Amino acid sequence: MTAPSSTEQMAPADPTGQTSPDHRTSPMRAPDTPAPRHPTADSALLSADNAHRFVQDTGTAALLAAAAIVRAQSPTTGPDPADLQESVSAIDLAAPLGSTEAALAEASSLYLDDAVYFHHPRYAAHLNCPVALPAVAAEALVTSINTSMDTWDQSAGATLIERRLVRWAADLAGLGQSADGIFTSGGTQSNLQALLMARNHAVPPGSGPLPERLGGWRIYASQDSHFSIVRSAVHLGLGEDAVVPIPVDRNHRMDQVALERAMGEDAARGLRALAVVATAGTTDYGAIDPLQDLASAARRNGAWFHVDAAYGCGLLASPTRRHWLAGIERADSVTVDFHKSLFQPIGSSALLVAEGNRFAHITHHADYLNPDQDPDSPNQVDKSLQTTRRFDALKLWVTLRSLGSDVLGGLFDATLDLAAEAGRLVEDTEQLTLAAPVQLGTVVFRFEPGWSPGTEESAVDRLQDALRRSLYRSGEAMVAATTVAGRRHLKLTLLNPRTTVADVQAILEAVVRHGSAVAGSEVAA
């Protein structure tokens, strides 16, 4: 067949099947003339043509990070927001620097110079852990390929790796062969999704406005449970008052007798138990609620049993303390944060569910995400609150394949041993008072200034925060603060196996020194 001449160009086909008008006079580019690529696409976007640049630029970033880690002689430089605001505000984002190297150098000054370094042995503030080297290396793979975990045709093998890790975690928790799960951004999202599934299980789709059908449901959690439980209740339309705070014992574990009493009183008033939330590792005290007893109470009252093990999930891999989580296998759902106690970079969390078919309570069909396809083709978006989602499972996978779960569990064990010793050091220090028995890796205590007996407790409260700020500004160490029975306290959160008893001793000595200095200046004032 002879090709048409330039004066006989075939008109483009109309999608309706009709012959389209001749577009020879149209300003549109002729179909045989390829449209040029954007002039900077080849240099700006990662591709096979510039893979060498990828190696060079990521190498530069790695060198800057490594240099900053080596350079950091303390966990912080102690900046206040005002110290850094001027430098950040002065950057003209409309005037690019022209090279990745220059931009990274600027970022090093704005970010790395005053970053908080969780790897430092005298960082003891929040639930942030140092990260495993294999996990950091795996992040380069995840970021460069940029896989999205919502559908099989965007993720392929990544989906199977995530599912295999969920199976591994569910087996550690003893949830059974019907269990399933999904990776999430963190414990707050995992708790929200667990309670959403509990709500939809108890209040399935039906006639009438949902708010009216949600009235009278209650969630029971310890008074020391994570704030995300109350926030989830608000997000789910249940309201803050739907969460019933249950008293705790001297070890800050939920009082099972008080739970049974509250559930009975509510039932007599016509209120219904939606869920019982147990915590395996409270943020302040590391307390593990009595899981067996709470599971039984939830079953007797027809409630969903959720275990928030965001902090305590490291015990699942512990060679010596796995029994501390006895009863977790009876949960309907479990939150696990690998980025707290299994030394993973943020974010690496998962929600585990004992009956995988209950993910149907949150599944929503969208033709562009759930097309008719092979039913054996796994589709993770059916189980997630997110659509686009990072392949955060790979870093845990590479860590496990490099080190093994026993090593990770042993590292977590080491932090618990250290915390126990830290509790003894606090008790042996005259000006420090331990607030609660040490259970996991947190140590809550109070600095006592030795002021006159008539001093108001509120002044001692203010002193705790003042000495903490003084310690932070010095850069020597970082500790956290919390409130116990209305009184301000300090807290060590020990998640670094490289921290030694000598480091803890130095932190406590610094607390006493700064506390005494601040107390002395306040007395003088």
Short mmCIF file of C-alpha atoms in Angstrom, two decimals:
data_model
loop_
_atom_site.label_atom_id
_atom_site.label_comp_id
_atom_site.label_asym_id
_atom_site.label_seq_id
_atom_site.Cartn_x
_atom_site.Cartn_y
_atom_site.Cartn_z
CA MET A 1 0.00 0.00 0.00
CA THR A 2 1.35 3.40 -0.99
CA ALA A 3 1.73 5.87 1.86
CA PRO A 4 -0.26 9.08 1.51
CA SER A 5 1.65 12.13 0.36
CA SER A 6 2.12 15.13 2.57
CA THR A 7 -0.87 16.72 0.86
CA GLU A 8 -2.96 13.61 1.45
CA GLN A 9 -2.47 13.14 5.20
CA MET A 10 -5.11 10.86 6.64
CA ALA A 11 -7.43 12.59 9.06
CA PRO A 12 -7.18 11.26 12.60
CA ALA A 13 -9.86 8.76 13.53
CA ASP A 14 -12.74 10.07 15.61
CA PRO A 15 -13.33 8.05 18.81
CA THR A 16 -16.97 7.64 17.76
CA GLY A 17 -15.91 5.84 14.58
CA GLN A 18 -16.88 8.76 12.33
CA THR A 19 -14.43 10.32 9.93
CA SER A 20 -12.86 13.37 11.51
CA PRO A 21 -12.45 16.60 9.62
CA ASP A 22 -9.13 17.26 7.96
CA HIS A 23 -6.79 18.95 10.44
CA ARG A 24 -4.11 19.89 7.89
CA THR A 25 -4.66 23.56 8.58
CA SER A 26 -4.83 23.06 12.32
CA PRO A 27 -2.10 24.60 14.46
CA MET A 28 -1.67 21.18 16.07
CA ARG A 29 1.68 19.46 15.39
CA ALA A 30 1.57 16.90 12.59
CA PRO A 31 1.45 13.31 13.92
CA ASP A 32 4.69 12.30 12.24
CA THR A 33 6.65 15.02 14.07
CA PRO A 34 7.60 13.85 17.58
CA ALA A 35 6.96 16.32 20.37
CA PRO A 36 10.21 17.31 22.06
CA ARG A 37 10.78 16.41 25.70
CA HIS A 38 10.79 19.15 28.26
CA PRO A 39 14.30 20.64 28.15
CA THR A 40 15.15 19.71 31.77
CA ALA A 41 13.43 16.32 31.97
CA ASP A 42 16.58 14.35 31.13
CA SER A 43 18.66 16.06 33.80
CA ALA A 44 16.05 16.52 36.54
CA LEU A 45 14.21 13.18 36.65
CA LEU A 46 15.76 9.85 37.61
CA SER A 47 16.10 7.55 34.61
CA ALA A 48 18.41 5.01 33.04
CA ASP A 49 20.21 7.86 31.29
CA ASN A 50 21.30 9.58 34.49
CA ALA A 51 21.67 6.68 36.93
CA HIS A 52 25.28 7.78 37.46
CA ARG A 53 23.96 11.11 38.76
CA PHE A 54 21.72 9.23 41.18
CA VAL A 55 24.75 7.43 42.62
CA GLN A 56 26.71 10.68 42.80
CA ASP A 57 23.98 12.76 44.43
CA THR A 58 22.87 10.14 46.94
CA GLY A 59 26.52 9.56 47.74
CA THR A 60 26.92 13.25 48.47
CA ALA A 61 23.87 13.18 50.74
CA ALA A 62 25.15 10.09 52.54
CA LEU A 63 28.54 11.71 53.10
CA LEU A 64 26.92 14.85 54.53
CA ALA A 65 24.76 12.78 56.88
CA ALA A 66 27.69 10.63 57.94
CA ALA A 67 29.83 13.70 58.60
CA ALA A 68 27.05 15.25 60.70
CA ILE A 69 26.64 12.06 62.74
CA VAL A 70 30.38 11.92 63.40
CA ARG A 71 30.45 15.62 64.21
CA ALA A 72 27.56 15.48 66.69
CA GLN A 73 29.14 15.47 70.14
CA SER A 74 25.77 15.75 71.87
CA PRO A 75 22.17 14.94 70.99
CA THR A 76 21.29 18.59 70.34
CA THR A 77 22.78 22.05 69.97
CA GLY A 78 19.85 23.32 72.05
CA PRO A 79 18.30 25.78 69.59
CA ASP A 80 15.08 27.67 70.19
CA PRO A 81 12.75 28.28 67.22
CA ALA A 82 13.87 31.93 67.08
CA ASP A 83 17.47 30.80 66.69
CA LEU A 84 16.74 29.10 63.37
CA GLN A 85 13.70 30.95 62.02
CA GLU A 86 15.66 33.83 60.49
CA SER A 87 17.92 31.55 58.46
CA VAL A 88 15.03 29.49 57.10
CA SER A 89 12.85 32.52 56.35
CA ALA A 90 15.69 34.18 54.43
CA ILE A 91 15.74 31.44 51.78
CA ASP A 92 14.25 32.55 48.46
CA LEU A 93 12.52 29.41 47.18
CA ALA A 94 11.96 31.09 43.80
CA ALA A 95 15.73 31.31 43.23
CA PRO A 96 17.15 27.78 42.84
CA LEU A 97 20.83 27.20 43.50
CA GLY A 98 21.37 25.34 40.23
CA SER A 99 22.82 22.07 41.51
CA THR A 100 21.96 19.24 43.88
CA GLU A 101 25.35 19.63 45.56
CA ALA A 102 24.69 23.27 46.43
CA ALA A 103 21.16 22.53 47.62
CA LEU A 104 22.39 19.69 49.83
CA ALA A 105 25.09 21.90 51.32
CA GLU A 106 22.44 24.49 52.17
CA ALA A 107 20.21 21.78 53.68
CA SER A 108 23.12 20.60 55.77
CA SER A 109 23.40 24.04 57.30
CA LEU A 110 19.66 24.50 57.82
CA TYR A 111 18.87 20.96 58.97
CA LEU A 112 21.81 18.77 59.89
CA ASP A 113 23.73 21.36 61.91
CA ASP A 114 20.92 21.63 64.46
CA ALA A 115 19.12 18.30 64.05
CA VAL A 116 18.27 16.19 67.10
CA TYR A 117 20.43 13.05 66.93
CA PHE A 118 18.55 10.05 68.31
CA HIS A 119 21.59 7.82 67.86
CA HIS A 120 23.50 9.77 70.52
CA PRO A 121 23.78 7.80 73.80
CA ARG A 122 22.65 10.79 75.85
CA TYR A 123 19.41 11.28 73.98
CA ALA A 124 16.77 10.03 76.43
CA ALA A 125 13.68 12.09 75.68
CA HIS A 126 10.99 10.56 73.47
CA LEU A 127 10.20 7.19 71.88
CA ASN A 128 12.77 7.61 69.13
CA CYS A 129 15.29 4.85 68.47
CA PRO A 130 18.58 4.71 66.61
CA VAL A 131 18.10 2.98 63.27
CA ALA A 132 19.53 -0.28 61.96
CA LEU A 133 22.08 0.14 59.17
CA PRO A 134 20.39 -2.35 56.79
CA ALA A 135 17.15 -0.38 57.10
CA VAL A 136 18.86 2.88 56.14
CA ALA A 137 20.37 1.22 53.08
CA ALA A 138 16.98 -0.20 52.09
CA GLU A 139 15.45 3.28 52.18
CA ALA A 140 17.58 4.21 49.15
CA LEU A 141 15.90 1.43 47.16
CA VAL A 142 12.41 2.44 48.30
CA THR A 143 12.84 6.14 47.56
CA SER A 144 14.50 5.73 44.19
CA ILE A 145 11.96 3.28 42.74
CA ASN A 146 9.05 5.15 44.40
CA THR A 147 6.68 2.19 44.52
CA SER A 148 3.09 2.84 45.54
CA MET A 149 1.49 0.04 47.52
CA ASP A 150 -2.16 0.51 46.62
CA THR A 151 -2.59 -1.92 43.71
CA TRP A 152 -0.75 -4.96 42.40
CA ASP A 153 -0.04 -3.31 39.06
CA GLN A 154 1.90 -0.59 40.91
CA SER A 155 3.77 -2.78 43.37
CA ALA A 156 4.10 -6.44 42.27
CA GLY A 157 6.77 -8.11 44.45
CA ALA A 158 6.57 -5.29 47.01
CA THR A 159 3.01 -6.39 47.84
CA LEU A 160 4.16 -9.95 48.47
CA ILE A 161 7.04 -8.78 50.69
CA GLU A 162 4.66 -6.67 52.78
CA ARG A 163 2.20 -9.56 53.08
CA ARG A 164 4.95 -11.94 54.12
CA LEU A 165 6.10 -9.54 56.86
CA VAL A 166 2.52 -9.17 58.10
CA ARG A 167 2.33 -12.97 58.33
CA TRP A 168 5.62 -13.00 60.27
CA ALA A 169 4.39 -10.38 62.76
CA ALA A 170 0.98 -12.04 63.14
CA ASP A 171 2.69 -15.37 63.87
CA LEU A 172 4.89 -13.73 66.52
CA ALA A 173 1.72 -12.38 68.13
CA GLY A 174 0.02 -15.80 67.88
CA LEU A 175 -3.03 -14.43 66.06
CA GLY A 176 -3.66 -17.58 64.01
CA GLN A 177 -3.85 -18.54 60.37
CA SER A 178 -6.80 -16.26 59.57
CA ALA A 179 -4.84 -13.15 60.57
CA ASP A 180 -3.91 -10.40 58.15
CA GLY A 181 -2.64 -6.85 58.37
CA ILE A 182 -1.43 -3.73 56.65
CA PHE A 183 1.54 -1.39 57.09
CA THR A 184 0.66 2.11 58.29
CA SER A 185 2.41 5.41 58.92
CA GLY A 186 2.47 4.94 62.70
CA GLY A 187 0.63 3.92 65.83
CA THR A 188 -1.87 6.77 65.65
CA GLN A 189 -3.08 5.63 62.22
CA SER A 190 -3.06 1.97 63.29
CA ASN A 191 -5.19 2.75 66.36
CA LEU A 192 -7.59 4.84 64.30
CA GLN A 193 -8.06 2.08 61.74
CA ALA A 194 -8.54 -0.58 64.43
CA LEU A 195 -11.31 1.45 66.08
CA LEU A 196 -12.87 2.24 62.71
CA MET A 197 -13.08 -1.48 62.01
CA ALA A 198 -14.50 -2.06 65.49
CA ARG A 199 -17.11 0.64 64.91
CA ASN A 200 -18.14 -0.70 61.51
CA HIS A 201 -18.27 -4.25 62.90
CA ALA A 202 -20.62 -3.14 65.69
CA VAL A 203 -22.62 -0.65 63.59
CA PRO A 204 -22.84 -2.09 60.07
CA PRO A 205 -24.28 -0.05 57.19
CA GLY A 206 -28.00 0.40 57.67
CA SER A 207 -30.87 2.80 57.45
CA GLY A 208 -30.83 6.12 59.21
CA PRO A 209 -28.10 8.70 59.81
CA LEU A 210 -24.89 7.22 61.19
CA PRO A 211 -24.51 9.78 64.02
CA GLU A 212 -27.83 8.66 65.47
CA ARG A 213 -26.80 5.01 65.35
CA LEU A 214 -23.47 5.74 67.07
CA GLY A 215 -25.05 7.08 70.23
CA GLY A 216 -24.54 5.00 73.35
CA TRP A 217 -21.39 3.13 72.30
CA ARG A 218 -18.38 3.18 74.62
CA ILE A 219 -14.64 2.52 74.31
CA TYR A 220 -12.79 1.48 77.49
CA ALA A 221 -9.11 2.33 77.86
CA SER A 222 -6.76 2.97 80.75
CA GLN A 223 -6.33 6.53 81.95
CA ASP A 224 -2.72 6.23 80.75
CA SER A 225 -3.60 5.08 77.23
CA HIS A 226 -2.29 6.94 74.19
CA PHE A 227 -4.06 10.18 73.29
CA SER A 228 -4.82 8.75 69.85
CA ILE A 229 -7.61 6.65 71.36
CA VAL A 230 -9.62 9.72 72.35
CA ARG A 231 -8.74 11.48 69.10
CA SER A 232 -9.87 8.44 67.10
CA ALA A 233 -13.22 8.45 68.89
CA VAL A 234 -13.67 12.08 67.88
CA HIS A 235 -12.72 11.37 64.25
CA LEU A 236 -15.12 8.41 64.15
CA GLY A 237 -18.11 10.47 65.24
CA LEU A 238 -18.34 8.82 68.65
CA GLY A 239 -17.18 11.88 70.55
CA GLU A 240 -14.58 12.35 73.25
CA ASP A 241 -17.03 11.28 75.97
CA ALA A 242 -17.34 7.85 74.35
CA VAL A 243 -13.91 6.92 75.75
CA VAL A 244 -14.20 5.78 79.37
CA PRO A 245 -10.88 6.22 81.24
CA ILE A 246 -10.28 3.26 83.56
CA PRO A 247 -8.15 3.73 86.70
CA VAL A 248 -4.74 2.07 86.99
CA ASP A 249 -2.92 0.27 89.78
CA ARG A 250 0.39 1.35 91.36
CA ASN A 251 2.21 -0.09 88.34
CA HIS A 252 0.00 2.01 86.04
CA ARG A 253 -1.70 -1.09 84.59
CA MET A 254 -5.41 -0.93 83.84
CA ASP A 255 -7.44 -2.11 86.82
CA GLN A 256 -9.49 -5.04 85.55
CA VAL A 257 -11.95 -4.85 88.46
CA ALA A 258 -12.56 -1.17 87.73
CA LEU A 259 -13.09 -2.04 84.06
CA GLU A 260 -15.71 -4.68 84.87
CA ARG A 261 -17.46 -2.25 87.22
CA ALA A 262 -17.54 0.54 84.60
CA MET A 263 -18.85 -1.79 81.90
CA GLY A 264 -21.55 -3.11 84.22
CA GLU A 265 -22.67 0.37 85.25
CA ASP A 266 -22.77 1.51 81.62
CA ALA A 267 -24.77 -1.56 80.57
CA ALA A 268 -27.32 -0.80 83.29
CA ARG A 269 -27.71 2.68 81.76
CA GLY A 270 -28.30 1.21 78.30
CA LEU A 271 -24.80 1.95 76.98
CA ARG A 272 -23.00 -0.62 74.86
CA ALA A 273 -19.36 -1.72 74.84
CA LEU A 274 -17.78 -1.08 71.46
CA ALA A 275 -14.15 -1.87 72.32
CA VAL A 276 -11.68 -2.49 75.10
CA VAL A 277 -8.26 -1.02 74.36
CA ALA A 278 -5.34 -2.52 76.25
CA THR A 279 -1.91 -0.95 76.12
CA ALA A 280 1.26 -3.02 75.93
CA GLY A 281 3.78 -0.37 76.83
CA THR A 282 2.31 2.99 77.90
CA THR A 283 4.18 6.06 76.72
CA ASP A 284 5.11 7.33 80.17
CA TYR A 285 5.55 4.18 82.26
CA GLY A 286 5.99 1.32 79.81
CA ALA A 287 3.13 -0.41 81.62
CA ILE A 288 1.62 -3.54 80.11
CA ASP A 289 -2.05 -3.93 80.93
CA PRO A 290 -3.24 -7.40 82.10
CA LEU A 291 -3.99 -8.67 78.60
CA GLN A 292 -5.53 -12.01 79.57
CA ASP A 293 -7.98 -10.49 82.02
CA LEU A 294 -8.94 -7.65 79.68
CA ALA A 295 -9.46 -10.06 76.78
CA SER A 296 -11.88 -12.06 78.94
CA ALA A 297 -13.74 -8.92 79.99
CA ALA A 298 -14.07 -7.81 76.36
CA ARG A 299 -15.41 -11.24 75.31
CA ARG A 300 -17.98 -11.33 78.10
CA ASN A 301 -19.30 -7.95 77.03
CA GLY A 302 -19.24 -8.53 73.29
CA ALA A 303 -16.58 -5.86 72.72
CA TRP A 304 -13.75 -5.69 70.19
CA PHE A 305 -10.41 -6.26 71.94
CA HIS A 306 -7.61 -4.05 70.62
CA VAL A 307 -4.03 -4.11 71.93
CA ASP A 308 -1.94 -0.99 71.37
CA ALA A 309 1.55 -2.52 71.38
CA ALA A 310 3.17 0.35 69.51
CA TYR A 311 5.91 0.55 72.15
CA GLY A 312 5.96 -2.98 73.56
CA CYS A 313 5.95 -4.85 70.24
CA GLY A 314 9.71 -5.40 70.56
CA LEU A 315 8.83 -8.00 73.20
CA LEU A 316 7.40 -10.17 70.42
CA ALA A 317 10.98 -10.77 69.26
CA SER A 318 12.53 -10.83 72.74
CA PRO A 319 14.52 -13.97 73.56
CA THR A 320 13.80 -13.51 77.28
CA ARG A 321 10.59 -11.49 77.81
CA ARG A 322 8.08 -12.65 75.19
CA HIS A 323 5.85 -13.98 78.00
CA TRP A 324 5.21 -10.41 79.15
CA LEU A 325 2.73 -10.18 76.25
CA ALA A 326 0.76 -13.31 77.19
CA GLY A 327 -2.83 -12.73 76.10
CA ILE A 328 -2.02 -10.67 73.02
CA GLU A 329 -2.96 -13.69 70.92
CA ARG A 330 -6.60 -13.14 71.98
CA ALA A 331 -6.76 -9.68 70.42
CA ASP A 332 -9.04 -8.77 67.54
CA SER A 333 -6.44 -6.24 66.42
CA VAL A 334 -2.91 -5.22 67.41
CA THR A 335 -0.87 -2.08 66.74
CA VAL A 336 2.88 -2.62 66.29
CA ASP A 337 5.44 0.15 65.72
CA PHE A 338 8.65 -1.26 64.30
CA HIS A 339 10.10 2.28 64.36
CA LYS A 340 9.93 2.33 68.15
CA SER A 341 11.33 -0.96 69.39
CA LEU A 342 12.72 -2.78 66.34
CA PHE A 343 15.09 0.02 65.30
CA GLN A 344 13.46 1.00 62.01
CA PRO A 345 13.39 4.47 60.43
CA ILE A 346 10.14 6.40 60.64
CA GLY A 347 7.56 5.35 59.53
CA SER A 348 7.25 1.65 59.98
CA SER A 349 4.10 0.52 61.73
CA ALA A 350 1.44 -2.10 61.09
CA LEU A 351 -2.06 -3.00 62.11
CA LEU A 352 -2.59 -6.73 62.60
CA VAL A 353 -6.10 -8.20 62.58
CA ALA A 354 -6.96 -11.68 63.85
CA GLU A 355 -9.67 -12.23 61.23
CA GLY A 356 -8.48 -10.89 57.90
CA ASN A 357 -11.97 -10.89 56.43
CA ARG A 358 -12.84 -8.03 58.78
CA PHE A 359 -10.93 -5.68 56.50
CA ALA A 360 -14.16 -5.80 54.50
CA HIS A 361 -15.51 -3.35 57.09
CA ILE A 362 -13.41 -0.57 55.52
CA THR A 363 -13.11 -1.65 51.88
CA HIS A 364 -14.46 0.79 49.30
CA HIS A 365 -14.78 0.01 45.61
CA ALA A 366 -13.37 2.42 43.07
CA ASP A 367 -13.23 1.34 39.43
CA TYR A 368 -9.87 2.99 38.89
CA LEU A 369 -8.37 1.06 41.82
CA ASN A 370 -10.47 -2.11 41.92
CA PRO A 371 -10.93 -3.15 38.30
CA ASP A 372 -12.27 -6.56 37.39
CA GLN A 373 -9.18 -8.72 37.50
CA ASP A 374 -7.83 -12.05 38.55
CA PRO A 375 -9.26 -12.60 42.06
CA ASP A 376 -5.91 -14.03 43.11
CA SER A 377 -4.20 -10.72 42.36
CA PRO A 378 -3.60 -9.06 45.74
CA ASN A 379 -4.81 -5.49 46.15
CA GLN A 380 -3.53 -3.78 49.31
CA VAL A 381 -5.67 -0.65 48.98
CA ASP A 382 -8.64 -2.75 50.10
CA LYS A 383 -7.05 -2.92 53.57
CA SER A 384 -5.61 0.56 53.98
CA LEU A 385 -6.89 4.00 54.91
CA GLN A 386 -4.27 5.37 52.53
CA THR A 387 -4.30 5.17 48.75
CA THR A 388 -0.81 6.16 47.65
CA ARG A 389 1.47 4.54 50.22
CA ARG A 390 5.24 4.03 50.50
CA PHE A 391 6.85 0.60 50.47
CA ASP A 392 7.84 0.93 54.12
CA ALA A 393 8.01 -2.82 54.63
CA LEU A 394 11.25 -3.23 52.71
CA LYS A 395 13.48 -1.71 55.38
CA LEU A 396 12.21 -4.17 57.99
CA TRP A 397 12.59 -7.01 55.48
CA VAL A 398 16.23 -6.13 54.73
CA THR A 399 16.94 -5.72 58.45
CA LEU A 400 15.50 -9.13 59.27
CA ARG A 401 17.32 -10.79 56.38
CA SER A 402 20.58 -9.13 57.49
CA LEU A 403 20.40 -9.48 61.26
CA GLY A 404 17.51 -11.77 62.21
CA SER A 405 14.67 -11.16 64.67
CA ASP A 406 16.58 -12.61 67.64
CA VAL A 407 19.22 -9.90 67.26
CA LEU A 408 16.56 -7.17 67.18
CA GLY A 409 14.80 -8.67 70.19
CA GLY A 410 18.10 -8.89 72.04
CA LEU A 411 18.83 -5.22 71.33
CA PHE A 412 15.42 -4.27 72.73
CA ASP A 413 16.10 -6.43 75.78
CA ALA A 414 19.34 -4.50 76.34
CA THR A 415 17.39 -1.23 76.62
CA LEU A 416 15.11 -2.77 79.23
CA ASP A 417 18.08 -3.97 81.27
CA LEU A 418 19.53 -0.47 81.09
CA ALA A 419 16.26 1.12 82.23
CA ALA A 420 16.10 -1.16 85.25
CA GLU A 421 19.60 -0.04 86.23
CA ALA A 422 18.64 3.60 85.59
CA GLY A 423 15.76 3.19 88.05
CA ARG A 424 18.20 2.01 90.69
CA LEU A 425 20.48 4.99 90.01
CA VAL A 426 17.55 7.37 90.49
CA GLU A 427 16.67 5.75 93.80
CA ASP A 428 20.29 6.07 94.93
CA THR A 429 20.43 9.82 94.09
CA GLU A 430 19.42 11.96 97.04
CA GLN A 431 17.74 14.77 95.08
CA LEU A 432 15.76 12.48 92.75
CA THR A 433 12.55 10.59 93.54
CA LEU A 434 11.29 7.69 91.42
CA ALA A 435 7.59 8.08 90.54
CA ALA A 436 6.74 4.50 89.50
CA PRO A 437 8.35 1.10 89.14
CA VAL A 438 10.41 0.73 85.96
CA GLN A 439 8.75 -1.72 83.55
CA LEU A 440 9.98 -1.26 79.97
CA GLY A 441 12.44 1.46 79.02
CA THR A 442 11.03 4.56 80.68
CA VAL A 443 12.06 6.01 84.03
CA VAL A 444 9.81 8.71 85.54
CA PHE A 445 11.24 10.76 88.39
CA ARG A 446 11.22 14.18 90.06
CA PHE A 447 13.99 16.55 91.05
CA GLU A 448 13.58 17.69 94.65
CA PRO A 449 15.30 21.05 95.22
CA GLY A 450 15.52 20.89 99.02
CA TRP A 451 13.56 24.10 99.42
CA SER A 452 11.79 24.89 102.68
CA PRO A 453 8.88 22.58 103.61
CA GLY A 454 6.35 25.35 102.98
CA THR A 455 7.23 25.68 99.29
CA GLU A 456 4.22 25.33 97.00
CA GLU A 457 4.21 22.23 94.83
CA SER A 458 3.45 24.39 91.79
CA ALA A 459 6.85 26.06 92.20
CA VAL A 460 8.55 22.65 92.20
CA ASP A 461 6.49 21.79 89.10
CA ARG A 462 7.81 24.86 87.29
CA LEU A 463 11.31 23.92 88.35
CA GLN A 464 11.10 20.56 86.52
CA ASP A 465 10.36 22.28 83.22
CA ALA A 466 12.92 25.01 83.83
CA LEU A 467 15.76 22.58 84.54
CA ARG A 468 14.77 20.51 81.50
CA ARG A 469 15.00 23.63 79.31
CA SER A 470 18.35 24.48 80.87
CA LEU A 471 19.67 20.99 80.18
CA TYR A 472 18.40 21.14 76.59
CA ARG A 473 19.97 24.52 75.94
CA SER A 474 23.30 23.21 77.21
CA GLY A 475 23.22 20.38 74.65
CA GLU A 476 24.60 17.91 77.19
CA ALA A 477 21.62 15.59 77.13
CA MET A 478 17.91 15.44 76.42
CA VAL A 479 15.19 14.17 78.76
CA ALA A 480 11.40 14.37 78.55
CA ALA A 481 8.78 15.66 80.98
CA THR A 482 5.31 14.46 81.93
CA THR A 483 2.64 14.90 84.59
CA VAL A 484 1.94 12.35 87.32
CA ALA A 485 -1.12 12.89 89.54
CA GLY A 486 -1.11 16.57 88.65
CA ARG A 487 2.59 17.08 89.40
CA ARG A 488 5.33 17.68 86.81
CA HIS A 489 8.05 15.04 86.51
CA LEU A 490 11.04 14.25 84.32
CA LYS A 491 11.40 11.12 82.23
CA LEU A 492 14.17 9.09 80.66
CA THR A 493 13.14 7.12 77.58
CA LEU A 494 15.87 4.59 76.87
CA LEU A 495 15.73 3.03 73.41
CA ASN A 496 19.41 3.02 72.50
CA PRO A 497 21.33 -0.22 73.19
CA ARG A 498 24.59 1.74 72.83
CA THR A 499 23.75 3.90 75.83
CA THR A 500 25.72 2.72 78.87
CA VAL A 501 25.15 2.92 82.60
CA ALA A 502 27.89 5.58 82.62
CA ASP A 503 25.88 7.62 80.11
CA VAL A 504 22.77 7.37 82.29
CA GLN A 505 24.79 8.38 85.33
CA ALA A 506 26.10 11.41 83.44
CA ILE A 507 22.56 12.39 82.39
CA LEU A 508 21.30 12.19 85.98
CA GLU A 509 24.28 14.16 87.27
CA ALA A 510 23.53 16.84 84.68
CA VAL A 511 19.87 16.89 85.77
CA VAL A 512 20.90 17.46 89.39
CA ARG A 513 23.48 20.09 88.42
CA HIS A 514 21.09 22.08 86.22
CA GLY A 515 18.27 21.61 88.71
CA SER A 516 20.39 22.93 91.56
CA ALA A 517 21.53 25.90 89.49
CA VAL A 518 18.01 26.82 88.43
CA ALA A 519 16.66 26.25 91.96
CA GLY A 520 19.41 28.44 93.38
CA SER A 521 18.67 31.25 90.94
CA GLU A 522 14.97 31.09 91.73
CA VAL A 523 15.67 31.26 95.46
CA ALA A 524 17.99 34.22 94.86
CA ALA A 525 15.28 35.88 92.78
#
